[in-house]
């Protein structure tokens, strides 16, 4: 805590234990997430085909594409919620090994926001935010509450702290989910279609919070259909189709002059 | 004997009925929790072994289990007190059913709950204890109340292994008084008097849970 009672806004270093997994290659801490030759199958369905993607620390990358293109699967691989069959994923330079303990350590540094919010319905907003602070990071109650209040203010709903998720609107729930992830002071935030299950009038309040985060320099990997967000906040747009990355470009290039025919087709439908 | 005297006579067996129920719960609740959770978490051979134990207790006839543990085990020099046999057999049978409620309750949770907790870096045991079980047990509360009522009624069988419960007392009185109609009607009423309040309690619990979604602001 600093003098005015707010938690320090300091980004934690990558845990040492994570980086030690790779003595052969010195860990590249400037790359938050790196997928190399990533392949995944669901049974006989080839969901991800030779994916190569690097998310440099401090960058904001938007992944878009038609449904079934593998974009959600890719982002879920990035914190070990999905296993994969070929290739590697490095988080902060450390390769994911599938080891449960390593995964737990890595997940502390990777925040995730889900399409369905996935707040814990039996816990208040405050308890949703403080749970992992207390149980995973071992913070005291007062310290955890201080951090939670800070991030609830950041997503503009400190007054809802005592409520249960079911008492909140969808937009409010998603903002709580963002605050819950931010409480862990992650090095990167993963967003898996964060506005797709929201009523249209609630999309903006969530996007505003995300744009704020981006402006603050948070590293973000975001699956979304919100092209406006991509234009405003992303420094790279990745277009996926049928398990492959079709095109990667800056938003300006991506929207004005995409190089691939498939991208043009998608954009025509998206932007009408 | 007046109806009231019959009723009082039957309730002389209440202590045994209550004791078997209470001790039975001491077997049933831990068994249901441990085996329900274990069946949910394990795979392959381990799960098969756990399922086999559950099915043994769940799928056997209680009356036969009582006879086996009380009359057959002494043949191989294992002599268990009747009250122990009664509580164990009835308790584990109820626990077998309860374990399926626990497993089903856990399986019915949205997968997103586990994923959100895992994404925060919570270890598996914390996810189970803080996220999954509280939600599953809330859903399962009505089933557990049903199981408790089944357990109370099931204790009527312990009269067959020499325990003087309410049913045993009723048989005694019926034989000495030659009044099966009065005695067994009173016995029916006696079980109803015990079980009905539990049903009412169950309804109260259900409404309480249904009334408010959340359970705690602490953990």
Tab-separated table of C-alpha atoms in Angstrom:
chain	number	residue	atom	x	y	z
A	1	UNK	CA	0.000	0.000	0.000
A	2	UNK	CA	1.183	3.493	-0.696
A	3	UNK	CA	0.446	6.578	1.396
A	4	UNK	CA	-3.091	7.201	0.160
A	5	UNK	CA	-4.175	3.675	0.893
A	6	UNK	CA	-4.166	2.335	-2.650
A	7	UNK	CA	-2.324	-0.809	-3.611
A	8	UNK	CA	0.880	-0.220	-5.515
A	9	UNK	CA	0.438	-0.437	-9.255
A	10	UNK	CA	3.552	-2.392	-9.786
A	11	UNK	CA	3.726	-5.315	-12.128
A	12	UNK	CA	5.098	-8.377	-10.452
A	13	UNK	CA	8.128	-10.006	-12.034
A	14	UNK	CA	7.648	-13.409	-13.593
A	15	UNK	CA	8.069	-16.034	-10.880
A	16	UNK	CA	11.607	-17.386	-10.878
A	17	UNK	CA	10.393	-20.983	-10.746
A	18	UNK	CA	8.685	-20.558	-14.097
A	19	UNK	CA	11.715	-19.282	-15.927
A	20	UNK	CA	13.962	-21.989	-14.519
A	21	UNK	CA	12.240	-24.610	-16.611
A	22	UNK	CA	14.303	-23.510	-19.542
A	23	UNK	CA	17.985	-23.634	-19.000
A	24	UNK	CA	18.696	-24.419	-22.651
A	25	UNK	CA	17.046	-21.264	-23.917
A	26	UNK	CA	17.279	-18.230	-21.679
A	27	UNK	CA	13.683	-17.134	-21.056
A	28	UNK	CA	12.526	-14.226	-23.128
A	29	UNK	CA	10.645	-12.127	-20.582
A	30	UNK	CA	9.717	-9.538	-23.156
A	31	UNK	CA	7.314	-11.977	-24.808
A	32	UNK	CA	4.238	-12.549	-22.648
A	33	UNK	CA	2.838	-15.460	-24.632
A	34	UNK	CA	4.391	-17.305	-27.516
A	35	UNK	CA	2.854	-20.174	-29.443
A	36	UNK	CA	5.125	-22.063	-31.811
A	37	UNK	CA	3.931	-24.670	-34.317
A	38	UNK	CA	0.903	-25.241	-32.102
A	39	UNK	CA	-1.391	-28.073	-33.118
A	40	UNK	CA	-4.510	-29.268	-31.410
A	41	UNK	CA	-7.048	-31.938	-32.194
A	42	UNK	CA	-10.475	-32.587	-30.683
A	43	UNK	CA	-10.630	-36.265	-31.544
A	44	UNK	CA	-10.187	-36.303	-35.311
A	45	UNK	CA	-11.010	-32.603	-35.690
A	46	UNK	CA	-7.882	-30.557	-36.313
A	47	UNK	CA	-8.754	-27.430	-34.300
A	48	UNK	CA	-5.438	-25.566	-34.415
A	49	UNK	CA	-3.048	-25.966	-37.343
A	50	UNK	CA	0.575	-24.852	-36.971
A	51	UNK	CA	-0.185	-21.708	-35.031
A	52	UNK	CA	2.721	-19.312	-34.562
A	53	UNK	CA	1.910	-16.238	-32.516
A	54	UNK	CA	3.919	-14.003	-30.230
A	55	UNK	CA	2.366	-11.530	-27.846
A	56	UNK	CA	5.101	-9.098	-26.802
A	57	UNK	CA	4.851	-7.638	-23.304
A	58	UNK	CA	2.843	-4.423	-23.500
A	59	UNK	CA	1.116	-5.264	-26.760
A	60	UNK	CA	-2.573	-5.607	-27.421
A	61	UNK	CA	-3.566	-8.270	-29.890
A	62	UNK	CA	-7.084	-8.916	-31.089
A	63	UNK	CA	-7.963	-12.283	-32.577
A	64	UNK	CA	-11.011	-12.411	-34.798
A	65	UNK	CA	-12.528	-14.871	-37.205
A	66	UNK	CA	-15.686	-16.850	-37.901
A	67	UNK	CA	-17.041	-19.224	-35.261
A	68	UNK	CA	-15.255	-22.562	-35.237
A	69	UNK	CA	-12.044	-20.942	-36.475
A	70	UNK	CA	-10.158	-21.949	-33.315
A	71	UNK	CA	-9.682	-18.510	-31.804
A	72	UNK	CA	-11.206	-19.401	-28.422
A	73	UNK	CA	-9.331	-22.675	-28.377
A	74	UNK	CA	-6.079	-20.823	-28.994
A	75	UNK	CA	-6.620	-18.365	-26.172
A	76	UNK	CA	-7.611	-21.197	-23.826
A	77	UNK	CA	-4.377	-22.993	-24.638
A	78	UNK	CA	-2.523	-19.901	-23.460
A	79	UNK	CA	-3.327	-20.596	-19.808
A	80	UNK	CA	-3.568	-24.351	-19.977
A	81	UNK	CA	-7.360	-24.672	-19.958
A	82	UNK	CA	-6.957	-26.699	-23.142
A	83	UNK	CA	-4.241	-29.239	-23.767
A	84	UNK	CA	-2.525	-29.397	-27.125
A	85	UNK	CA	-0.872	-32.193	-29.067
A	86	UNK	CA	1.922	-30.514	-30.975
A	87	UNK	CA	4.174	-27.492	-30.665
A	88	UNK	CA	4.949	-25.331	-27.654
A	89	UNK	CA	3.494	-22.491	-25.673
A	90	UNK	CA	5.699	-20.223	-23.619
A	91	UNK	CA	4.357	-17.910	-20.971
A	92	UNK	CA	6.860	-15.277	-19.940
A	93	UNK	CA	9.529	-17.413	-21.555
A	94	UNK	CA	8.650	-20.619	-19.704
A	95	UNK	CA	7.350	-23.522	-21.704
A	96	UNK	CA	4.061	-25.049	-20.530
A	97	UNK	CA	4.868	-28.592	-19.483
A	98	UNK	CA	1.473	-29.762	-18.294
A	99	UNK	CA	2.830	-29.998	-14.769
A	100	UNK	CA	0.005	-29.047	-12.400
A	101	UNK	CA	2.180	-27.048	-9.977
A	102	UNK	CA	3.852	-25.092	-12.776
A	103	UNK	CA	0.463	-24.400	-14.318
A	104	UNK	CA	-0.856	-22.994	-11.030
A	105	UNK	CA	2.121	-20.640	-10.777
A	106	UNK	CA	1.753	-19.489	-14.370
A	107	UNK	CA	-1.981	-18.929	-14.052
A	108	UNK	CA	-1.389	-16.451	-11.225
A	109	UNK	CA	0.299	-14.219	-13.771
A	110	UNK	CA	-2.280	-14.690	-16.526
A	111	UNK	CA	-5.707	-13.129	-16.002
A	112	UNK	CA	-8.654	-14.555	-17.889
A	113	UNK	CA	-12.090	-13.134	-18.644
A	114	UNK	CA	-14.735	-15.500	-20.008
A	115	UNK	CA	-17.679	-15.039	-22.317
A	116	UNK	CA	-20.053	-16.263	-19.586
A	117	UNK	CA	-18.373	-14.209	-16.816
A	118	UNK	CA	-18.108	-17.308	-14.589
A	119	UNK	CA	-18.369	-15.383	-11.357
A	120	UNK	CA	-18.794	-17.573	-8.276
A	121	UNK	CA	-22.531	-17.274	-7.562
A	122	UNK	CA	-22.293	-18.290	-3.897
A	123	UNK	CA	-19.807	-15.526	-3.077
A	124	UNK	CA	-20.289	-11.768	-2.927
A	125	UNK	CA	-18.543	-9.506	-5.426
A	126	UNK	CA	-15.956	-8.712	-2.757
A	127	UNK	CA	-15.362	-12.402	-1.972
A	128	UNK	CA	-15.100	-13.179	-5.696
A	129	UNK	CA	-12.284	-10.640	-5.898
A	130	UNK	CA	-10.472	-11.481	-2.662
A	131	UNK	CA	-10.668	-15.292	-2.819
A	132	UNK	CA	-7.508	-15.897	-4.834
A	133	UNK	CA	-5.673	-12.992	-3.205
A	134	UNK	CA	-6.117	-14.689	0.137
A	135	UNK	CA	-5.879	-18.357	-0.837
A	136	UNK	CA	-3.291	-18.184	-3.602
A	137	UNK	CA	-1.199	-15.136	-2.744
A	138	UNK	CA	-1.719	-15.405	1.031
A	139	UNK	CA	-2.690	-11.773	1.538
A	140	UNK	CA	-4.320	-10.696	4.796
A	141	UNK	CA	-8.021	-9.930	4.748
A	142	UNK	CA	-7.547	-6.160	4.988
A	143	UNK	CA	-4.866	-6.138	2.322
A	144	UNK	CA	-7.028	-8.238	-0.010
A	145	UNK	CA	-10.041	-6.003	0.547
A	146	UNK	CA	-7.916	-2.919	-0.178
A	147	UNK	CA	-6.747	-4.370	-3.487
A	148	UNK	CA	-10.271	-5.504	-4.432
A	149	UNK	CA	-11.730	-2.053	-3.687
A	150	UNK	CA	-9.036	-0.469	-5.835
A	151	UNK	CA	-9.886	-2.612	-8.865
A	152	UNK	CA	-13.642	-2.435	-8.322
A	153	UNK	CA	-13.244	1.358	-8.449
A	154	UNK	CA	-11.202	0.930	-11.574
A	155	UNK	CA	-14.077	-0.931	-13.280
A	156	UNK	CA	-16.456	1.628	-11.752
A	157	UNK	CA	-18.580	-0.526	-9.468
A	158	UNK	CA	-17.161	-0.214	-5.931
A	159	UNK	CA	-20.701	0.268	-4.595
A	160	UNK	CA	-21.688	-3.298	-5.611
A	161	UNK	CA	-19.074	-5.039	-3.478
A	162	UNK	CA	-21.533	-6.546	-0.992
A	163	UNK	CA	-23.895	-7.925	-3.637
A	164	UNK	CA	-24.083	-11.386	-5.129
A	165	UNK	CA	-23.468	-11.869	-8.865
A	166	UNK	CA	-27.119	-12.732	-9.551
A	167	UNK	CA	-28.086	-9.250	-8.321
A	168	UNK	CA	-25.977	-7.557	-11.008
A	169	UNK	CA	-26.575	-6.889	-14.693
A	170	UNK	CA	-24.519	-8.753	-17.280
A	171	UNK	CA	-22.303	-5.749	-17.911
A	172	UNK	CA	-21.685	-5.296	-14.198
A	173	UNK	CA	-20.901	-8.988	-13.801
A	174	UNK	CA	-18.369	-8.875	-16.596
A	175	UNK	CA	-16.716	-5.813	-15.061
A	176	UNK	CA	-16.495	-7.680	-11.744
A	177	UNK	CA	-14.913	-10.576	-13.618
A	178	UNK	CA	-12.338	-8.173	-15.054
A	179	UNK	CA	-11.659	-6.732	-11.592
A	180	UNK	CA	-11.324	-10.243	-10.161
A	181	UNK	CA	-8.654	-11.061	-12.729
A	182	UNK	CA	-6.873	-7.717	-12.263
A	183	UNK	CA	-6.657	-8.256	-8.492
A	184	UNK	CA	-3.986	-10.886	-9.125
A	185	UNK	CA	-1.897	-8.206	-10.849
A	186	UNK	CA	-1.448	-10.315	-13.981
A	187	UNK	CA	1.259	-9.780	-16.573
A	188	UNK	CA	-1.219	-10.424	-19.348
A	189	UNK	CA	-4.988	-10.471	-19.645
A	190	UNK	CA	-6.786	-12.974	-21.857
A	191	UNK	CA	-10.288	-12.053	-22.994
A	192	UNK	CA	-12.424	-14.788	-24.536
A	193	UNK	CA	-15.295	-13.005	-26.314
A	194	UNK	CA	-15.977	-10.814	-23.272
A	195	UNK	CA	-18.946	-8.980	-24.769
A	196	UNK	CA	-20.579	-11.772	-26.785
A	197	UNK	CA	-23.189	-12.727	-24.193
A	198	UNK	CA	-24.046	-9.163	-23.202
A	199	UNK	CA	-27.139	-7.195	-24.124
A	200	UNK	CA	-26.166	-4.572	-26.724
A	201	UNK	CA	-26.551	-1.636	-24.328
A	202	UNK	CA	-24.060	-3.204	-21.914
A	203	UNK	CA	-21.303	-3.841	-24.410
A	204	UNK	CA	-19.966	-0.312	-24.213
A	205	UNK	CA	-19.425	-0.248	-20.441
A	206	UNK	CA	-17.274	-3.366	-20.701
A	207	UNK	CA	-15.380	-2.156	-23.767
A	208	UNK	CA	-14.706	1.183	-22.044
A	209	UNK	CA	-13.040	-0.653	-19.170
A	210	UNK	CA	-10.976	-2.688	-21.628
A	211	UNK	CA	-9.923	0.417	-23.568
A	212	UNK	CA	-8.844	2.013	-20.266
A	213	UNK	CA	-6.771	-1.058	-19.504
A	214	UNK	CA	-5.177	-0.941	-22.927
A	215	UNK	CA	-4.371	2.738	-22.489
A	216	UNK	CA	-2.641	1.869	-19.210
A	217	UNK	CA	-0.310	-0.472	-21.058
A	218	UNK	CA	-1.799	-3.815	-20.008
A	219	UNK	CA	-0.718	-6.690	-22.243
A	220	UNK	CA	-3.888	-8.078	-23.773
A	221	UNK	CA	-4.816	-11.008	-25.953
A	222	UNK	CA	-8.419	-10.627	-26.889
A	223	UNK	CA	-10.829	-12.769	-28.877
A	224	UNK	CA	-13.647	-10.500	-29.941
A	225	UNK	CA	-16.023	-9.556	-32.717
A	226	UNK	CA	-15.910	-5.909	-31.639
A	227	UNK	CA	-14.136	-4.385	-34.622
A	228	UNK	CA	-14.430	-0.941	-33.069
A	229	UNK	CA	-12.376	-2.130	-30.114
A	230	UNK	CA	-9.811	-3.659	-32.451
A	231	UNK	CA	-9.487	-0.383	-34.331
A	232	UNK	CA	-9.174	1.704	-31.198
A	233	UNK	CA	-7.108	-0.427	-28.849
A	234	UNK	CA	-5.249	-3.142	-30.747
A	235	UNK	CA	-1.789	-2.810	-32.170
A	236	UNK	CA	-2.202	-6.053	-34.085
A	237	UNK	CA	-5.197	-7.885	-35.461
A	238	UNK	CA	-4.968	-11.608	-36.088
A	239	UNK	CA	-7.516	-13.195	-38.391
A	240	UNK	CA	-8.129	-16.921	-38.039
A	241	UNK	CA	-10.105	-19.335	-40.165
A	242	UNK	CA	-10.416	-23.126	-39.997
A	243	UNK	CA	-7.739	-23.474	-37.335
A	244	UNK	CA	-5.135	-21.380	-39.142
A	245	UNK	CA	-3.880	-17.856	-38.806
A	246	UNK	CA	-4.792	-16.358	-42.175
A	247	UNK	CA	-3.489	-12.859	-41.693
A	248	UNK	CA	-1.791	-10.675	-39.097
A	249	UNK	CA	-1.686	-6.925	-39.559
A	250	UNK	CA	-1.920	-3.573	-37.833
A	251	UNK	CA	-5.546	-2.405	-37.451
A	252	UNK	CA	-5.014	0.298	-40.093
A	253	UNK	CA	-3.819	-2.195	-42.686
A	254	UNK	CA	-6.184	-4.927	-41.568
A	255	UNK	CA	-9.332	-2.858	-42.044
A	256	UNK	CA	-8.217	-0.741	-45.022
A	257	UNK	CA	-6.192	-3.156	-47.101
A	258	UNK	CA	-6.249	-6.775	-45.974
A	259	UNK	CA	-3.935	-8.917	-48.069
A	260	UNK	CA	-6.003	-12.098	-48.048
A	261	UNK	CA	-9.230	-12.697	-49.950
A	262	UNK	CA	-10.642	-14.675	-46.988
A	263	UNK	CA	-10.083	-11.688	-44.690
A	264	UNK	CA	-11.832	-9.343	-47.118
A	265	UNK	CA	-14.830	-11.693	-47.247
A	266	UNK	CA	-15.010	-11.812	-43.433
A	267	UNK	CA	-14.698	-8.059	-43.076
A	268	UNK	CA	-17.409	-7.449	-45.657
A	269	UNK	CA	-19.787	-9.506	-43.547
A	270	UNK	CA	-18.648	-8.028	-40.224
A	271	UNK	CA	-18.680	-4.388	-41.234
A	272	UNK	CA	-21.682	-4.594	-43.579
B	1	UNK	CA	-54.200	-51.518	27.000
B	2	UNK	CA	-55.515	-48.184	25.808
B	3	UNK	CA	-54.279	-46.612	22.611
B	4	UNK	CA	-52.242	-44.159	24.669
B	5	UNK	CA	-50.596	-46.998	26.610
B	6	UNK	CA	-49.787	-48.768	23.350
B	7	UNK	CA	-48.288	-45.585	22.000
B	8	UNK	CA	-46.177	-45.055	25.118
B	9	UNK	CA	-45.117	-48.697	24.960
B	10	UNK	CA	-43.966	-48.294	21.364
B	11	UNK	CA	-42.013	-45.142	22.200
B	12	UNK	CA	-39.986	-47.158	24.726
B	13	UNK	CA	-38.176	-48.262	21.580
B	14	UNK	CA	-37.581	-44.690	20.464
B	15	UNK	CA	-34.163	-44.508	22.073
B	16	UNK	CA	-32.881	-47.378	19.911
B	17	UNK	CA	-34.510	-45.971	16.744
B	18	UNK	CA	-32.930	-42.579	17.442
B	19	UNK	CA	-29.544	-44.073	18.324
B	20	UNK	CA	-29.384	-46.191	15.167
B	21	UNK	CA	-30.403	-43.164	13.075
B	22	UNK	CA	-27.812	-40.896	14.695
B	23	UNK	CA	-24.992	-43.455	14.489
B	24	UNK	CA	-26.133	-44.305	10.962
B	25	UNK	CA	-25.647	-40.667	9.987
B	26	UNK	CA	-22.102	-40.841	11.312
B	27	UNK	CA	-21.464	-43.517	8.684
B	28	UNK	CA	-23.671	-42.078	5.959
B	29	UNK	CA	-22.479	-38.464	5.770
B	30	UNK	CA	-18.702	-39.058	5.621
B	31	UNK	CA	-19.188	-41.991	3.231
B	32	UNK	CA	-21.402	-39.934	0.906
B	33	UNK	CA	-18.971	-37.016	0.880
B	34	UNK	CA	-15.733	-38.963	0.553
B	35	UNK	CA	-16.946	-41.471	-2.024
B	36	UNK	CA	-19.046	-38.970	-3.976
B	37	UNK	CA	-16.084	-36.618	-4.302
B	38	UNK	CA	-13.687	-39.472	-5.035
B	39	UNK	CA	-15.904	-40.801	-7.791
B	40	UNK	CA	-16.067	-37.280	-9.259
B	41	UNK	CA	-12.313	-36.729	-9.190
B	42	UNK	CA	-10.894	-40.104	-10.178
B	43	UNK	CA	-10.569	-41.867	-13.503
B	44	UNK	CA	-9.825	-45.355	-14.743
B	45	UNK	CA	-9.076	-48.170	-12.269
B	46	UNK	CA	-9.336	-45.972	-9.177
B	47	UNK	CA	-12.782	-44.862	-10.206
B	48	UNK	CA	-13.805	-48.430	-10.921
B	49	UNK	CA	-12.725	-49.519	-7.436
B	50	UNK	CA	-14.592	-46.633	-5.794
B	51	UNK	CA	-17.698	-47.330	-7.848
B	52	UNK	CA	-17.563	-50.997	-6.822
B	53	UNK	CA	-17.564	-50.080	-3.114
B	54	UNK	CA	-20.452	-47.642	-3.595
B	55	UNK	CA	-22.465	-50.169	-5.580
B	56	UNK	CA	-21.914	-52.885	-2.967
B	57	UNK	CA	-23.567	-50.764	-0.285
B	58	UNK	CA	-26.155	-49.213	-2.549
B	59	UNK	CA	-27.299	-52.240	-4.482
B	60	UNK	CA	-27.502	-54.826	-1.709
B	61	UNK	CA	-30.707	-55.487	0.206
B	62	UNK	CA	-30.386	-53.922	3.641
B	63	UNK	CA	-32.090	-56.817	5.374
B	64	UNK	CA	-29.648	-59.320	3.861
B	65	UNK	CA	-26.670	-57.145	4.776
B	66	UNK	CA	-27.966	-57.048	8.353
B	67	UNK	CA	-28.190	-60.841	8.482
B	68	UNK	CA	-24.787	-61.303	6.871
B	69	UNK	CA	-22.982	-58.939	9.228
B	70	UNK	CA	-24.836	-60.109	12.332
B	71	UNK	CA	-25.294	-63.851	11.800
B	72	UNK	CA	-22.701	-64.874	9.211
B	73	UNK	CA	-19.573	-62.992	10.312
B	74	UNK	CA	-19.495	-64.769	13.714
B	75	UNK	CA	-18.743	-67.953	11.737
B	76	UNK	CA	-15.322	-66.466	10.950
B	77	UNK	CA	-15.030	-65.186	14.527
B	78	UNK	CA	-16.065	-61.611	13.887
B	79	UNK	CA	-18.719	-60.729	16.441
B	80	UNK	CA	-20.060	-57.194	16.083
B	81	UNK	CA	-22.612	-55.693	18.485
B	82	UNK	CA	-26.086	-55.483	16.960
B	83	UNK	CA	-26.186	-51.708	17.255
B	84	UNK	CA	-22.884	-51.380	15.355
B	85	UNK	CA	-24.057	-53.677	12.584
B	86	UNK	CA	-27.362	-51.817	12.338
B	87	UNK	CA	-25.802	-48.355	12.194
B	88	UNK	CA	-23.099	-49.425	9.738
B	89	UNK	CA	-25.353	-51.276	7.310
B	90	UNK	CA	-28.142	-48.690	7.314
B	91	UNK	CA	-25.665	-45.798	7.318
B	92	UNK	CA	-23.511	-47.052	4.468
B	93	UNK	CA	-26.565	-47.986	2.416
B	94	UNK	CA	-27.881	-44.445	2.809
B	95	UNK	CA	-24.339	-43.150	2.227
B	96	UNK	CA	-24.195	-45.067	-1.043
B	97	UNK	CA	-27.254	-43.226	-2.275
B	98	UNK	CA	-25.943	-39.967	-0.831
B	99	UNK	CA	-22.628	-40.351	-2.657
B	100	UNK	CA	-24.491	-40.386	-5.969
B	101	UNK	CA	-26.241	-37.162	-5.000
B	102	UNK	CA	-22.872	-35.602	-4.188
B	103	UNK	CA	-21.323	-36.765	-7.460
B	104	UNK	CA	-24.326	-35.652	-9.499
B	105	UNK	CA	-24.318	-32.305	-7.715
B	106	UNK	CA	-20.659	-31.755	-8.567
B	107	UNK	CA	-21.120	-32.879	-12.172
B	108	UNK	CA	-24.107	-30.609	-12.646
B	109	UNK	CA	-22.027	-27.486	-11.988
B	110	UNK	CA	-21.123	-25.342	-14.966
B	111	UNK	CA	-17.647	-26.225	-16.213
B	112	UNK	CA	-16.918	-22.487	-16.223
B	113	UNK	CA	-16.846	-22.460	-12.419
B	114	UNK	CA	-13.880	-24.821	-12.366
B	115	UNK	CA	-12.190	-22.978	-15.213
B	116	UNK	CA	-12.564	-19.556	-13.611
B	117	UNK	CA	-11.138	-20.846	-10.341
B	118	UNK	CA	-8.294	-22.657	-12.097
B	119	UNK	CA	-7.516	-19.545	-14.144
B	120	UNK	CA	-6.961	-17.671	-10.872
B	121	UNK	CA	-4.266	-20.179	-9.936
B	122	UNK	CA	-6.264	-21.933	-7.200
B	123	UNK	CA	-5.029	-25.447	-6.426
B	124	UNK	CA	-7.462	-28.326	-7.120
B	125	UNK	CA	-8.291	-28.908	-3.459
B	126	UNK	CA	-9.254	-25.253	-2.960
B	127	UNK	CA	-11.410	-25.295	-6.086
B	128	UNK	CA	-13.232	-28.318	-4.695
B	129	UNK	CA	-13.619	-26.989	-1.153
B	130	UNK	CA	-14.368	-23.328	-1.880
B	131	UNK	CA	-16.067	-23.302	-5.269
B	132	UNK	CA	-17.514	-26.669	-6.228
B	133	UNK	CA	-18.666	-28.296	-2.977
B	134	UNK	CA	-20.494	-25.280	-1.526
B	135	UNK	CA	-22.535	-24.961	-4.707
B	136	UNK	CA	-23.111	-28.701	-5.115
B	137	UNK	CA	-24.151	-29.238	-1.495
B	138	UNK	CA	-26.642	-26.404	-1.730
B	139	UNK	CA	-28.254	-28.118	-4.677
B	140	UNK	CA	-28.182	-31.460	-2.898
B	141	UNK	CA	-29.762	-30.390	0.389
B	142	UNK	CA	-33.305	-31.553	-0.517
B	143	UNK	CA	-31.965	-34.972	-1.553
B	144	UNK	CA	-30.101	-35.303	1.742
B	145	UNK	CA	-33.266	-34.607	3.717
B	146	UNK	CA	-35.005	-37.348	1.732
B	147	UNK	CA	-32.164	-39.724	2.540
B	148	UNK	CA	-32.484	-38.898	6.242
B	149	UNK	CA	-36.179	-39.772	6.190
B	150	UNK	CA	-35.378	-43.031	4.382
B	151	UNK	CA	-32.784	-43.795	7.030
B	152	UNK	CA	-35.231	-43.236	9.912
B	153	UNK	CA	-37.834	-45.486	8.307
B	154	UNK	CA	-35.177	-48.048	7.445
B	155	UNK	CA	-34.329	-48.496	11.107
B	156	UNK	CA	-37.509	-50.576	11.432
B	157	UNK	CA	-35.436	-53.469	10.058
B	158	UNK	CA	-33.086	-53.534	13.060
B	159	UNK	CA	-35.797	-55.307	15.051
B	160	UNK	CA	-34.647	-58.394	13.100
B	161	UNK	CA	-31.206	-58.347	14.709
B	162	UNK	CA	-32.440	-58.331	18.307
B	163	UNK	CA	-32.573	-54.549	18.822
B	164	UNK	CA	-35.519	-53.271	20.846
B	165	UNK	CA	-36.523	-50.374	18.592
B	166	UNK	CA	-40.058	-49.094	18.073
B	167	UNK	CA	-40.952	-51.859	15.640
B	168	UNK	CA	-39.617	-54.546	17.990
B	169	UNK	CA	-41.641	-53.089	20.873
B	170	UNK	CA	-44.735	-53.063	18.692
B	171	UNK	CA	-44.301	-56.743	17.896
B	172	UNK	CA	-43.876	-57.524	21.581
B	173	UNK	CA	-47.011	-55.613	22.512
B	174	UNK	CA	-48.991	-57.051	19.615
B	175	UNK	CA	-48.137	-60.585	20.767
B	176	UNK	CA	-49.015	-60.034	24.412
B	177	UNK	CA	-52.157	-58.008	23.784
B	178	UNK	CA	-53.559	-59.838	20.737
B	179	UNK	CA	-54.342	-56.443	19.222
B	180	UNK	CA	-52.454	-56.212	15.935
B	181	UNK	CA	-54.827	-53.606	14.502
B	182	UNK	CA	-54.415	-51.138	17.342
B	183	UNK	CA	-50.704	-51.774	17.776
B	184	UNK	CA	-49.587	-51.579	14.153
B	185	UNK	CA	-51.781	-48.560	13.478
B	186	UNK	CA	-50.089	-46.880	16.428
B	187	UNK	CA	-46.704	-47.916	15.030
B	188	UNK	CA	-47.496	-46.304	11.684
B	189	UNK	CA	-48.480	-43.153	13.516
B	190	UNK	CA	-45.304	-43.279	15.617
B	191	UNK	CA	-43.013	-43.208	12.545
B	192	UNK	CA	-45.134	-40.461	11.011
B	193	UNK	CA	-44.784	-38.363	14.164
B	194	UNK	CA	-40.996	-38.593	13.852
B	195	UNK	CA	-40.633	-38.229	10.073
B	196	UNK	CA	-43.128	-35.481	9.398
B	197	UNK	CA	-41.195	-32.772	11.297
B	198	UNK	CA	-38.115	-33.743	9.270
B	199	UNK	CA	-40.127	-33.251	6.063
B	200	UNK	CA	-41.227	-29.829	7.276
B	201	UNK	CA	-37.626	-28.991	8.160
B	202	UNK	CA	-36.587	-30.099	4.659
B	203	UNK	CA	-39.146	-27.828	3.055
B	204	UNK	CA	-37.878	-24.942	5.173
B	205	UNK	CA	-34.282	-25.612	4.102
B	206	UNK	CA	-35.355	-25.786	0.452
B	207	UNK	CA	-37.155	-22.464	0.635
B	208	UNK	CA	-34.264	-20.844	2.412
B	209	UNK	CA	-31.879	-21.969	-0.321
B	210	UNK	CA	-34.278	-21.085	-3.110
B	211	UNK	CA	-34.981	-17.710	-1.527
B	212	UNK	CA	-31.478	-16.388	-1.714
B	213	UNK	CA	-28.965	-17.343	-4.308
B	214	UNK	CA	-25.870	-16.483	-2.391
B	215	UNK	CA	-24.734	-18.183	0.756
B	216	UNK	CA	-21.805	-16.275	2.109
B	217	UNK	CA	-19.753	-13.165	1.841
B	218	UNK	CA	-16.902	-14.933	3.568
B	219	UNK	CA	-15.046	-18.133	2.861
